[in-house]
Amino acid sequence: MPDAQRIQLAHGGGGQLSAELLREVILPALAGPQRPEALTDAAVLDAPPGRLAFTTDSYVVQPLEFPGGDIGKLAVCGTINDLAMAGARPVALSLGLVLEEGLDVELLRRVLCSAGRAAAEAGVPVVTGDTKVVERGALAGMVVNTAGVGAVLPGARLGFDRVRAGDRIVLSGPLGEHGLAVMSCRRGLGFTAELRSDCAALHALVADLLEALGEDVRFLRDPTRGGLAATLVDLAAASGHDVEIDQAAIPVHRTALAAAEMLGLDLLTVANEGKLVAVVAAGAAERAVAALARHPVASRAAVIGTVGGPARPPLVEMLTPLGGRRVVQMPYGEELPRIC
Amino acid sequence: MPDAQRIQLAHGGGGQLSAELLREVILPALAGPQRPEALTDAAVLDAPPGRLAFTTDSYVVQPLEFPGGDIGKLAVCGTINDLAMAGARPVALSLGLVLEEGLDVELLRRVLCSAGRAAAEAGVPVVTGDTKVVERGALAGMVVNTAGVGAVLPGARLGFDRVRAGDRIVLSGPLGEHGLAVMSCRRGLGFTAELRSDCAALHALVADLLEALGEDVRFLRDPTRGGLAATLVDLAAASGHDVEIDQAAIPVHRTALAAAEMLGLDLLTVANEGKLVAVVAAGAAERAVAALARHPVASRAAVIGTVGGPARPPLVEMLTPLGGRRVVQMPYGEELPRIC
């Protein structure tokens, strides 16, 4: 695209320019060497046997590139993770782009190459897509949507209904790196050298965890928007059980903690993009930590709490280091808009 | 949502307000009576046997509501149609929303109810979704993304590689109603009483067509962005065959023709959202028309052309009523921005 280094409305029109953008920018970035035909209107796949997982997420993060990631990597990893949390092996992704007229084609290329690298590293191809362009000023930069299909692993029996009193709560690593990296970058704070988004695909961790524990894994979720607080309040409400966590057991990233304090944010409510919460049977917690900690992205996995008895209404409480108890609440809205 | 009739940033934050929007607006509109649990992070489905089709589209149409449809119905029908054109029975849809802060909640509700009705009428549930909110001014109203999975019908063997010289080209009805209805509405032209979007789900037509013709159906596409021109130029380029169509055989919607003339648009390049182009074996064309015409949305189906011999480069030509020949070209860009 030598004479069009900015996106034009016509790139979204379904005509010659759309074809050129697809051929010269999108396909080279996303299509693996063995799939030159990728990104057709509808892809046809061999259906995996058994149950199918299906998910979608839209991404509106600002800025589009941030320490540790960008909107493309985030979209690919986020959808892979939603499939993994359903106990599924991710099979294929779709990628829908809405671009603002005037967007720098080089920025688009970087973001798509990053998405393509993340997909290739995860072994999950992008097989179908769509591109629209809206007029200048109608959108800040770009919106990315990914959807994904996966094959539910035979050993996965996950759900709120499987949670029992005495189950343990495992967290795969420290909180808040994604949200605070994006926010520090946006505000020009000086944390960016040490604080990077934790954005990562977690399907390999989940496969190992299910392999090691089988049905002793009761429930999985990645604490993205709303953070650990939202995940645990949902868990309590949907399972009907109290939940108790121990603040001292939660792994801490020192720079993230400092950034949260400076910004007046509660680490429990900040978004993560490369962490998971697992509820596992009481006797299986140490095996869960061991299975997770073999992966570098979960090297600091820890047991952080316990599922209590049935309660109405169920509460999430955190034991503080000084022996107090604090009720953990669902955040009201969004402390950090456009974080993912 | 009594005291929040406008979308707020916090509705996209993954906290209490997000849960309220989901519970009070999104789920009632989209979830069928038998699926109270719809729209989880990832849905789990029984995998259909055989091959799986997977597709996505983003929708940016302005205005959000137009004669004959709205962005919700359009998104549902468009993704159903992309699956149908791959020869698949649509199984499930995802729906990703990006909303602008300040959006009227009643408008959102109308659009989602329309999407829910279209999904229910088509028998294809929305099973998973996502909602993000961006700040006022960052987006005009809303963007909708749908993805879909489908089960490829056993009798479907479709593809550019199956197209042969002598195959006939069938069009399911007149051109341009969607694009011209939206554009007339946007410009305040007086056609809106007679000109409505043709937005419709076409999977039942495709099922009947495949049932009637089997492998005599070679290729299917819905001529959306870029219109019939883009579909036929793609067909010629990818199959390596010339294509000839007869202008007099193309069914005409008189008001659409008048609107196109007033707006200086070529009906061949205007988007449709409820039409299909089928390439079928020579001897099967009349059966194809008969199978399609049983459906009210395709009552004017007609054989409009023929696939010619192999050629380099292959051309699309249209015979005009006066005996001339016109080369049909791929539109350069977008004559009608934000039409779908």
XYZ file of C-alpha atoms in Angstrom:
680
model
C 0.000 0.000 0.000
C 2.623 2.501 -1.084
C 0.444 5.589 -1.563
C -2.070 5.016 1.199
C -0.378 4.999 4.574
C -3.577 6.084 6.255
C -6.804 4.125 6.387
C -9.496 5.533 4.103
C -13.240 4.961 4.235
C -12.929 3.049 0.983
C -10.785 0.416 2.745
C -13.996 -0.764 4.379
C -16.213 -0.751 1.308
C -15.835 -4.319 0.142
C -14.220 -3.259 -3.133
C -10.705 -3.053 -4.562
C -9.210 -1.178 -1.627
C -10.699 -3.611 0.876
C -9.152 -6.483 -1.056
C -5.789 -4.698 -1.096
C -5.844 -4.064 2.664
C -6.705 -7.704 3.254
C -4.014 -8.983 0.895
C -1.205 -6.626 1.874
C -1.716 -5.932 5.564
C -4.203 -8.226 7.264
C -3.479 -11.647 5.777
C 0.328 -11.418 5.973
C 0.040 -10.440 9.638
C -2.486 -13.049 10.679
C -2.275 -16.002 8.356
C 0.222 -18.657 9.304
C 2.475 -19.988 6.545
C 0.237 -22.998 6.023
C -3.051 -21.107 5.739
C -2.872 -18.805 2.749
C -6.669 -19.004 2.437
C -7.321 -17.738 5.964
C -9.888 -15.049 6.733
C -12.636 -16.089 4.346
C -16.186 -14.852 5.005
C -16.895 -18.089 6.815
C -14.247 -20.653 7.644
C -14.969 -24.365 7.577
C -13.279 -26.451 10.262
C -13.307 -30.068 11.242
C -15.653 -30.092 14.218
C -13.925 -31.357 17.325
C -15.761 -34.258 18.929
C -17.762 -33.654 22.096
C -18.902 -30.337 23.485
C -18.054 -27.019 21.885
C -17.201 -23.761 23.698
C -18.016 -20.463 21.972
C -17.159 -16.969 23.218
C -16.656 -13.358 22.158
C -15.098 -10.142 23.442
C -14.712 -6.628 22.085
C -11.611 -4.593 22.883
C -11.536 -0.802 23.184
C -8.289 -0.320 25.132
C -6.579 3.084 24.949
C -3.771 3.515 24.093
C -3.700 0.817 21.427
C -0.131 -0.105 22.390
C 1.051 -0.282 25.987
C 3.912 -1.850 27.941
C 3.615 -5.616 27.638
C 1.035 -5.701 24.887
C -1.355 -4.020 22.501
C -4.980 -4.343 21.431
C -4.159 -7.168 19.026
C -2.361 -9.424 21.494
C -4.971 -8.571 24.134
C -7.844 -9.603 21.849
C -6.239 -12.907 20.900
C -5.190 -13.819 24.461
C -8.494 -12.653 25.949
C -10.594 -14.913 23.782
C -8.225 -17.845 24.179
C -8.545 -17.350 27.944
C -12.349 -17.222 27.896
C -12.327 -20.571 26.092
C -9.749 -21.978 28.496
C -11.843 -20.914 31.521
C -14.702 -22.982 30.081
C -12.325 -25.954 30.156
C -11.863 -25.920 26.406
C -8.925 -26.361 24.068
C -9.111 -23.293 21.781
C -9.541 -24.382 18.148
C -9.983 -21.217 16.075
C -10.490 -17.467 16.372
C -12.295 -14.798 14.387
C -11.093 -11.212 14.247
C -13.384 -8.283 13.445
C -11.823 -4.851 12.966
C -13.559 -1.481 13.068
C -11.015 1.128 11.981
C -11.124 4.901 12.104
C -10.476 6.714 8.860
C -6.985 8.188 9.094
C -5.550 5.374 11.215
C -1.843 4.890 10.583
C -1.474 1.731 8.487
C 1.869 0.987 10.166
C 0.202 1.006 13.579
C -2.482 -1.318 12.217
C 0.189 -3.591 10.830
C 2.059 -3.708 14.161
C -1.085 -4.511 16.098
C -2.113 -7.238 13.640
C 1.381 -8.739 13.577
C 1.244 -8.841 17.352
C -2.160 -10.563 17.186
C -0.764 -12.997 14.633
C 2.283 -13.760 16.790
C 0.113 -14.344 19.860
C -2.150 -16.665 17.851
C 0.808 -18.567 16.392
C 2.507 -18.936 19.778
C -0.728 -20.242 21.234
C -1.279 -22.558 18.281
C -4.749 -21.149 17.662
C -5.302 -19.850 14.112
C -7.352 -16.790 13.162
C -9.579 -18.296 10.463
C -12.202 -15.675 9.642
C -12.571 -11.930 9.909
C -14.183 -8.714 8.832
C -13.071 -5.097 8.442
C -15.196 -1.970 8.587
C -14.036 1.654 8.436
C -15.866 4.565 10.050
C -15.308 8.226 9.342
C -12.669 10.258 11.141
C -13.797 11.254 14.612
C -16.402 8.492 14.873
C -14.111 6.177 16.823
C -10.807 6.564 18.617
C -8.405 4.526 16.496
C -9.871 1.073 16.377
C -12.105 -1.488 18.012
C -11.221 -5.161 17.786
C -13.616 -8.033 18.335
C -12.517 -11.604 18.642
C -14.700 -14.669 18.933
C -13.461 -18.176 19.457
C -14.510 -21.787 19.318
C -12.959 -24.541 21.374
C -13.344 -28.208 22.201
C -14.287 -28.792 25.829
C -11.629 -31.072 27.304
C -13.020 -34.502 28.204
C -11.957 -34.198 31.847
C -13.488 -30.735 32.396
C -16.518 -30.544 34.667
C -16.617 -26.894 35.645
C -19.351 -24.705 36.999
C -20.609 -22.715 39.955
C -22.824 -25.694 40.804
C -19.766 -27.868 41.431
C -18.360 -25.602 44.164
C -18.451 -27.141 47.665
C -17.761 -25.880 51.195
C -14.089 -26.412 51.979
C -12.898 -26.018 48.373
C -9.730 -23.949 48.075
C -9.187 -20.860 45.964
C -5.985 -20.683 43.939
C -4.696 -17.533 42.204
C -2.031 -17.911 39.533
C -0.019 -14.756 40.339
C 0.044 -11.134 41.474
C -2.792 -8.732 40.695
C -3.233 -5.550 38.708
C -0.344 -5.524 36.252
C -2.518 -5.096 33.157
C -4.764 -2.333 34.413
C -1.964 -0.416 36.055
C 0.407 -0.730 33.092
C -2.252 0.707 30.788
C -3.206 3.441 33.212
C 0.407 4.403 33.960
C 1.099 4.573 30.246
C -2.005 6.694 29.671
C -1.161 9.133 32.434
C 2.532 9.260 31.605
C 3.514 7.956 35.005
C 7.058 6.710 35.481
C 6.239 3.081 36.204
C 6.363 1.909 32.651
C 9.860 0.438 32.835
C 8.898 -1.960 35.605
C 5.198 -2.394 35.036
C 4.024 -4.375 32.032
C 0.674 -5.861 31.203
C 0.460 -9.520 32.197
C -1.434 -10.199 28.944
C -0.874 -13.903 28.193
C -2.678 -16.956 26.887
C -3.555 -19.370 29.682
C -4.875 -22.414 27.834
C -1.704 -24.445 28.404
C -1.956 -23.832 32.169
C -5.570 -24.930 32.144
C -4.780 -28.066 30.155
C -2.058 -29.006 32.661
C -4.270 -28.181 35.616
C -7.100 -30.355 34.309
C -4.635 -33.107 33.445
C -3.256 -33.048 36.995
C -6.513 -32.610 38.938
C -9.346 -33.797 36.682
C -12.730 -33.213 38.273
C -11.077 -31.790 41.385
C -11.051 -28.509 39.424
C -14.508 -27.065 40.143
C -14.475 -23.633 38.536
C -12.111 -21.376 36.579
C -12.202 -17.677 35.728
C -9.748 -15.045 34.583
C -10.172 -11.917 36.733
C -10.312 -9.290 33.965
C -12.675 -6.297 34.258
C -13.676 -5.860 37.887
C -10.611 -7.793 38.971
C -10.416 -10.475 41.657
C -13.217 -8.725 43.580
C -15.755 -9.196 40.764
C -14.706 -12.806 40.214
C -15.088 -13.729 43.882
C -18.368 -11.854 44.398
C -19.767 -13.649 41.322
C -18.494 -16.939 42.696
C -20.156 -16.354 46.065
C -23.436 -15.163 44.575
C -23.741 -17.917 41.983
C -22.594 -20.781 44.214
C -24.487 -19.543 47.286
C -21.408 -19.997 49.464
C -19.383 -17.575 51.556
C -15.826 -17.012 50.341
C -12.872 -16.088 52.532
C -9.470 -14.967 51.293
C -6.285 -14.192 53.191
C -4.676 -10.922 52.144
C -1.239 -12.100 53.257
C -1.459 -15.079 50.881
C -2.120 -12.979 47.762
C 1.076 -12.630 45.709
C 2.061 -8.972 45.298
C 3.839 -7.157 42.481
C 5.530 -4.293 44.322
C 5.394 -1.771 41.505
C 1.746 -2.571 40.811
C 0.990 -2.011 44.477
C 2.827 1.329 44.461
C 1.029 2.412 41.293
C -2.353 1.411 42.715
C -1.655 3.400 45.869
C -0.616 6.449 43.869
C -3.732 6.222 41.710
C -6.016 5.519 44.657
C -7.080 2.141 43.256
C -7.835 -1.129 45.027
C -5.701 -3.911 43.535
C -8.586 -6.330 44.076
C -10.672 -4.486 41.487
C -8.022 -3.830 38.830
C -8.158 -5.835 35.578
C -5.715 -8.670 34.873
C -5.210 -10.275 31.465
C -2.926 -13.195 32.268
C -4.145 -14.575 35.579
C -6.652 -17.189 36.585
C -8.629 -18.073 39.665
C -9.252 -21.779 40.208
C -11.593 -23.306 42.751
C -10.321 -26.795 43.522
C -11.168 -29.600 45.925
C -9.632 -29.145 49.368
C -7.142 -31.966 49.034
C -6.017 -30.888 45.585
C -4.847 -27.328 46.293
C -1.137 -28.063 46.543
C -1.230 -30.151 43.385
C -2.987 -27.255 41.654
C -0.277 -24.804 42.694
C 2.415 -27.221 41.552
C 0.757 -27.763 38.169
C 0.360 -24.020 37.589
C 3.782 -22.988 38.870
C 5.546 -25.063 36.217
C 4.505 -22.277 33.808
C 6.553 -19.061 34.026
C 3.405 -16.888 33.884
C 2.111 -18.649 37.013
C 5.364 -19.149 38.906
C 3.911 -17.315 41.899
C 0.642 -19.275 42.059
C -0.724 -19.533 45.594
C -3.654 -20.783 47.619
C -5.375 -17.568 48.708
C -8.612 -18.674 50.309
C -11.401 -21.103 51.028
C -15.050 -21.573 50.107
C -17.206 -21.359 53.213
C -20.607 -22.813 53.990
C -23.858 -21.995 52.224
C -25.152 -18.538 53.192
C -27.903 -16.084 52.315
C -26.694 -13.691 51.190
C -23.218 -15.125 50.687
C -20.325 -12.811 51.541
C -16.749 -12.452 50.376
C -14.437 -11.515 53.220
C -10.717 -10.830 53.317
C -8.602 -11.462 56.404
C -6.182 -8.570 56.748
C -2.608 -8.990 58.010
C -3.545 -7.353 61.313
C -6.283 -9.880 61.984
C -9.231 -7.771 60.803
C -11.891 -8.766 58.302
C -12.937 -6.693 55.318
C -15.984 -7.355 53.142
C -14.994 -7.499 49.476
C -17.650 -5.903 47.295
C -18.472 -5.913 43.627
C -17.054 -2.694 42.166
C -19.903 -0.396 41.184
C -18.735 0.535 37.752
C -15.443 1.027 36.056
C -12.493 2.449 37.920
C -10.386 2.358 34.783
C -12.367 2.943 31.599
C -11.118 1.459 28.300
C -8.682 -0.858 29.999
C -9.408 -3.814 27.731
C -32.950 0.760 35.236
C -35.204 3.506 36.560
C -32.646 6.228 37.225
C -30.216 5.556 34.402
C -31.889 5.958 31.056
C -28.570 6.776 29.421
C -25.615 4.463 29.121
C -22.778 5.369 31.487
C -19.131 4.370 31.303
C -19.697 2.284 34.414
C -22.131 0.060 32.481
C -19.069 -1.378 30.761
C -16.890 -1.856 33.807
C -17.711 -5.417 34.737
C -19.183 -4.392 38.098
C -22.656 -3.870 39.537
C -23.898 -1.615 36.749
C -22.712 -4.046 34.081
C -24.601 -6.836 35.804
C -27.715 -4.668 35.983
C -27.575 -3.785 32.277
C -27.157 -7.448 31.422
C -29.995 -8.555 33.699
C -32.495 -5.824 32.894
C -31.876 -4.942 29.263
C -29.675 -7.389 27.395
C -30.815 -10.790 28.639
C -34.570 -10.098 28.477
C -34.144 -8.909 24.890
C -31.947 -11.722 23.659
C -32.527 -14.785 25.771
C -35.319 -17.059 24.653
C -37.722 -18.318 27.324
C -35.867 -21.616 27.590
C -32.387 -20.152 27.999
C -32.279 -18.064 31.143
C -28.544 -18.716 31.393
C -27.733 -17.286 27.951
C -24.864 -14.853 27.399
C -22.291 -16.379 29.681
C -18.611 -15.549 29.137
C -18.272 -18.710 27.094
C -21.194 -20.872 26.086
C -20.928 -24.644 25.897
C -22.839 -26.319 23.077
C -23.241 -29.842 21.848
C -20.890 -29.939 18.881
C -22.751 -30.775 15.689
C -21.269 -33.755 13.872
C -19.205 -33.162 10.744
C -17.664 -29.926 9.599
C -18.114 -26.638 11.434
C -18.562 -23.196 9.859
C -17.365 -20.136 11.799
C -17.793 -16.497 10.813
C -17.870 -12.931 12.122
C -19.011 -9.469 11.066
C -18.980 -6.038 12.677
C -21.820 -3.592 12.040
C -21.449 0.195 12.003
C -24.594 1.200 10.100
C -25.888 4.756 10.548
C -28.640 5.462 11.435
C -29.034 2.605 13.900
C -32.690 2.174 12.900
C -33.867 2.403 9.297
C -36.888 1.319 7.244
C -37.049 -2.470 7.281
C -34.508 -3.048 10.004
C -31.937 -1.839 12.486
C -28.373 -2.661 13.520
C -29.543 -5.540 15.735
C -31.586 -7.378 13.114
C -28.888 -6.661 10.539
C -26.168 -8.180 12.723
C -28.155 -11.334 13.444
C -29.295 -11.863 9.841
C -25.881 -11.011 8.408
C -24.059 -13.636 10.417
C -26.764 -16.239 9.824
C -26.376 -15.521 6.108
C -22.587 -15.848 6.135
C -23.013 -19.290 7.713
C -25.733 -20.208 5.219
C -23.521 -19.189 2.274
C -20.934 -21.679 3.551
C -23.640 -24.338 3.269
C -24.107 -24.502 7.037
C -27.069 -24.755 9.344
C -26.554 -21.903 11.839
C -26.263 -23.279 15.377
C -25.454 -20.334 17.663
C -24.493 -16.664 17.620
C -22.397 -14.376 19.785
C -23.160 -10.695 20.190
C -20.538 -8.125 21.183
C -21.668 -4.571 21.916
C -19.547 -1.434 22.039
C -21.764 1.376 23.318
C -21.201 5.113 23.461
C -21.637 6.760 26.836
C -24.924 8.645 26.725
C -26.681 6.182 24.410
C -30.426 6.107 25.017
C -31.182 2.881 26.879
C -34.579 2.639 25.184
C -32.912 2.707 21.771
C -30.529 -0.005 22.944
C -33.465 -2.046 24.180
C -35.319 -1.698 20.857
C -32.279 -2.735 18.859
C -31.602 -5.731 21.117
C -35.249 -6.813 21.091
C -35.112 -6.659 17.310
C -31.948 -8.775 17.338
C -33.624 -11.197 19.731
C -36.728 -11.457 17.529
C -34.631 -12.060 14.423
C -32.682 -14.772 16.248
C -35.849 -16.408 17.583
C -37.570 -16.341 14.185
C -34.502 -17.908 12.627
C -34.255 -20.477 15.408
C -30.632 -19.538 16.104
C -29.945 -18.548 19.731
C -27.551 -15.844 20.887
C -25.540 -17.793 23.457
C -22.627 -15.575 24.450
C -21.811 -11.885 24.463
C -19.834 -8.966 25.747
C -20.498 -5.284 26.406
C -18.005 -2.430 26.475
C -18.710 1.283 26.882
C -16.548 4.060 25.465
C -16.652 7.694 26.425
C -19.027 10.147 24.791
C -17.770 11.257 21.399
C -15.508 8.233 20.921
C -18.047 6.351 18.818
C -21.294 7.241 17.074
C -23.937 5.370 19.076
C -22.884 1.761 18.936
C -20.965 -0.923 17.105
C -22.292 -4.471 17.077
C -20.249 -7.555 16.321
C -21.786 -10.950 15.767
C -19.974 -14.211 15.244
C -21.621 -17.517 14.496
C -21.006 -21.221 14.370
C -22.873 -23.622 12.139
C -22.925 -27.247 11.056
C -22.040 -27.682 7.388
C -24.959 -29.529 5.755
C -23.963 -33.020 4.618
C -24.985 -32.342 1.009
C -23.059 -29.056 0.700
C -20.009 -29.047 -1.549
C -19.473 -25.397 -2.284
C -16.481 -23.455 -3.475
C -14.970 -21.429 -6.295
C -13.133 -24.592 -7.366
C -16.422 -26.345 -8.127
C -17.538 -23.720 -10.688
C -17.624 -25.024 -14.311
C -18.152 -23.431 -17.721
C -21.853 -23.481 -18.539
C -22.993 -23.187 -14.912
C -25.897 -20.791 -14.475
C -26.061 -17.798 -12.125
C -29.236 -17.389 -10.088
C -30.147 -14.228 -8.130
C -32.852 -14.479 -5.472
C -34.473 -11.068 -6.052
C -34.091 -7.379 -6.929
C -30.999 -5.408 -5.984
C -30.205 -2.446 -3.790
C -33.068 -2.244 -1.320
C -30.874 -2.302 1.793
C -28.299 0.259 0.720
C -30.843 2.606 -0.764
C -33.262 2.380 2.168
C -30.458 3.316 4.565
C -29.157 6.088 2.333
C -32.635 7.517 1.667
C -33.323 7.504 5.381
C -30.002 9.207 6.109
C -30.509 11.919 3.529
C -34.174 12.420 4.373
C -35.295 11.486 0.869
C -38.962 10.702 0.321
C -38.574 7.060 -0.642
C -38.837 5.675 2.832
C -42.491 4.651 2.551
C -41.817 2.346 -0.391
C -38.197 1.431 0.140
C -37.291 -0.868 2.985
C -34.132 -2.813 3.691
C -34.364 -6.394 2.442
C -32.565 -7.524 5.635
C -33.579 -11.162 6.128
C -32.154 -14.497 7.205
C -31.571 -16.797 4.244
C -30.631 -20.095 5.873
C -34.020 -21.689 5.167
C -33.678 -20.841 1.451
C -30.228 -22.361 1.389
C -31.392 -25.514 3.141
C -34.197 -25.941 0.593
C -31.886 -25.192 -2.315
C -29.341 -27.773 -1.163
C -32.104 -30.267 -0.504
C -33.459 -29.793 -4.029
C -30.164 -29.601 -5.938
C -27.508 -31.285 -3.793
C -24.070 -30.993 -5.347
C -25.516 -29.165 -8.340
C -25.164 -26.063 -6.147
C -21.557 -24.989 -6.769
C -21.188 -21.694 -4.933
C -23.274 -19.320 -2.793
C -22.747 -15.736 -1.698
C -24.882 -12.919 -0.362
C -24.074 -9.726 -2.287
C -23.645 -7.327 0.653
C -20.927 -4.616 0.575
C -19.850 -4.049 -3.025
C -23.143 -5.548 -4.226
C -23.617 -7.973 -7.087
C -20.629 -6.440 -8.888
C -18.171 -7.407 -6.128
C -19.661 -10.903 -5.827
C -19.369 -11.607 -9.551
C -15.880 -10.113 -9.937
C -14.728 -12.261 -6.993
C -16.384 -15.274 -8.592
C -14.642 -14.657 -11.920
C -11.255 -13.970 -10.357
C -11.289 -16.914 -7.976
C -12.762 -19.456 -10.393
C -10.715 -18.238 -13.378
C -13.819 -18.169 -15.585
C -15.528 -15.386 -17.486
C -18.994 -14.488 -16.230
C -21.804 -13.066 -18.343
C -25.043 -11.640 -17.020
C -28.111 -10.345 -18.844
C -29.315 -6.985 -17.566
C -32.873 -7.654 -18.753
C -33.021 -10.793 -16.599
C -32.134 -9.022 -13.333
C -35.265 -8.434 -11.260
C -35.823 -4.732 -10.585
C -37.373 -2.910 -7.632
C -38.706 0.249 -9.270
C -38.287 2.527 -6.274
C -34.766 1.244 -5.643
C -33.927 1.963 -9.281
C -35.345 5.480 -9.013
C -33.454 6.115 -5.771
C -30.206 4.824 -7.286
C -30.638 7.107 -10.282
C -31.335 10.115 -8.080
C -28.271 9.362 -5.947
C -26.065 8.573 -8.942
C -25.408 5.016 -7.770
C -25.047 1.820 -9.772
C -27.511 -0.793 -8.478
C -24.934 -3.489 -9.199
C -22.650 -2.091 -6.506
C -25.223 -1.309 -3.782
C -25.354 -3.532 -0.688
C -28.114 -6.100 -0.182
C -28.829 -7.866 3.098
C -31.443 -10.431 2.111
C -30.390 -11.710 -1.309
C -28.193 -14.525 -2.495
C -26.326 -15.416 -5.642
C -26.148 -19.130 -6.444
C -23.989 -20.740 -9.101
C -25.672 -23.992 -10.116
C -25.155 -26.689 -12.722
C -26.618 -25.823 -16.138
C -29.426 -28.327 -15.988
C -30.418 -27.366 -12.452
C -31.160 -23.662 -12.902
C -34.927 -23.915 -13.197
C -35.085 -26.223 -10.185
C -33.018 -23.679 -8.264
C -35.400 -20.859 -9.121
C -38.377 -23.004 -8.144
C -36.799 -23.975 -4.803
C -35.979 -20.367 -3.968
C -39.243 -18.849 -5.161
C -41.249 -20.865 -2.643
C -39.892 -18.412 -0.049
C -41.537 -14.972 -0.030
C -38.159 -13.215 0.252
C -37.075 -14.884 -3.010
C -40.345 -14.868 -4.924
C -38.668 -13.011 -7.773
C -35.649 -15.327 -8.079
C -34.316 -15.509 -11.623
C -31.537 -16.957 -13.752
C -29.447 -13.909 -14.612
C -26.353 -15.269 -16.303
C -23.876 -17.953 -17.208
C -20.327 -18.915 -16.316
C -18.131 -18.758 -19.428
C -14.921 -20.532 -20.287
C -11.606 -20.241 -18.481
C -9.897 -16.921 -19.214
C -6.876 -14.880 -18.169
C -7.810 -12.428 -16.862
C -11.432 -13.476 -16.461
C -14.017 -10.775 -17.131
C -17.539 -10.083 -15.938
C -19.695 -8.668 -18.707
C -23.305 -7.550 -18.739
C -25.459 -7.689 -21.873
C -27.506 -4.499 -21.983
C -31.108 -4.408 -23.268
C -29.970 -2.652 -26.455
C -27.538 -5.451 -27.309
C -24.378 -3.804 -25.995
C -21.871 -5.300 -23.561
C -20.604 -3.570 -20.445
C -17.665 -4.736 -18.340
C -18.687 -5.035 -14.687
C -15.859 -3.931 -12.409
C -15.069 -4.294 -8.749
C -16.085 -1.043 -7.069
C -12.996 0.836 -5.938
C -14.082 1.643 -2.451
C -17.296 2.414 -0.727
C -20.037 4.318 -2.463
C -22.166 4.261 0.665
C -20.149 4.393 3.876
C -21.572 2.828 7.058
C -24.268 0.957 5.203
C -23.906 -2.215 7.237
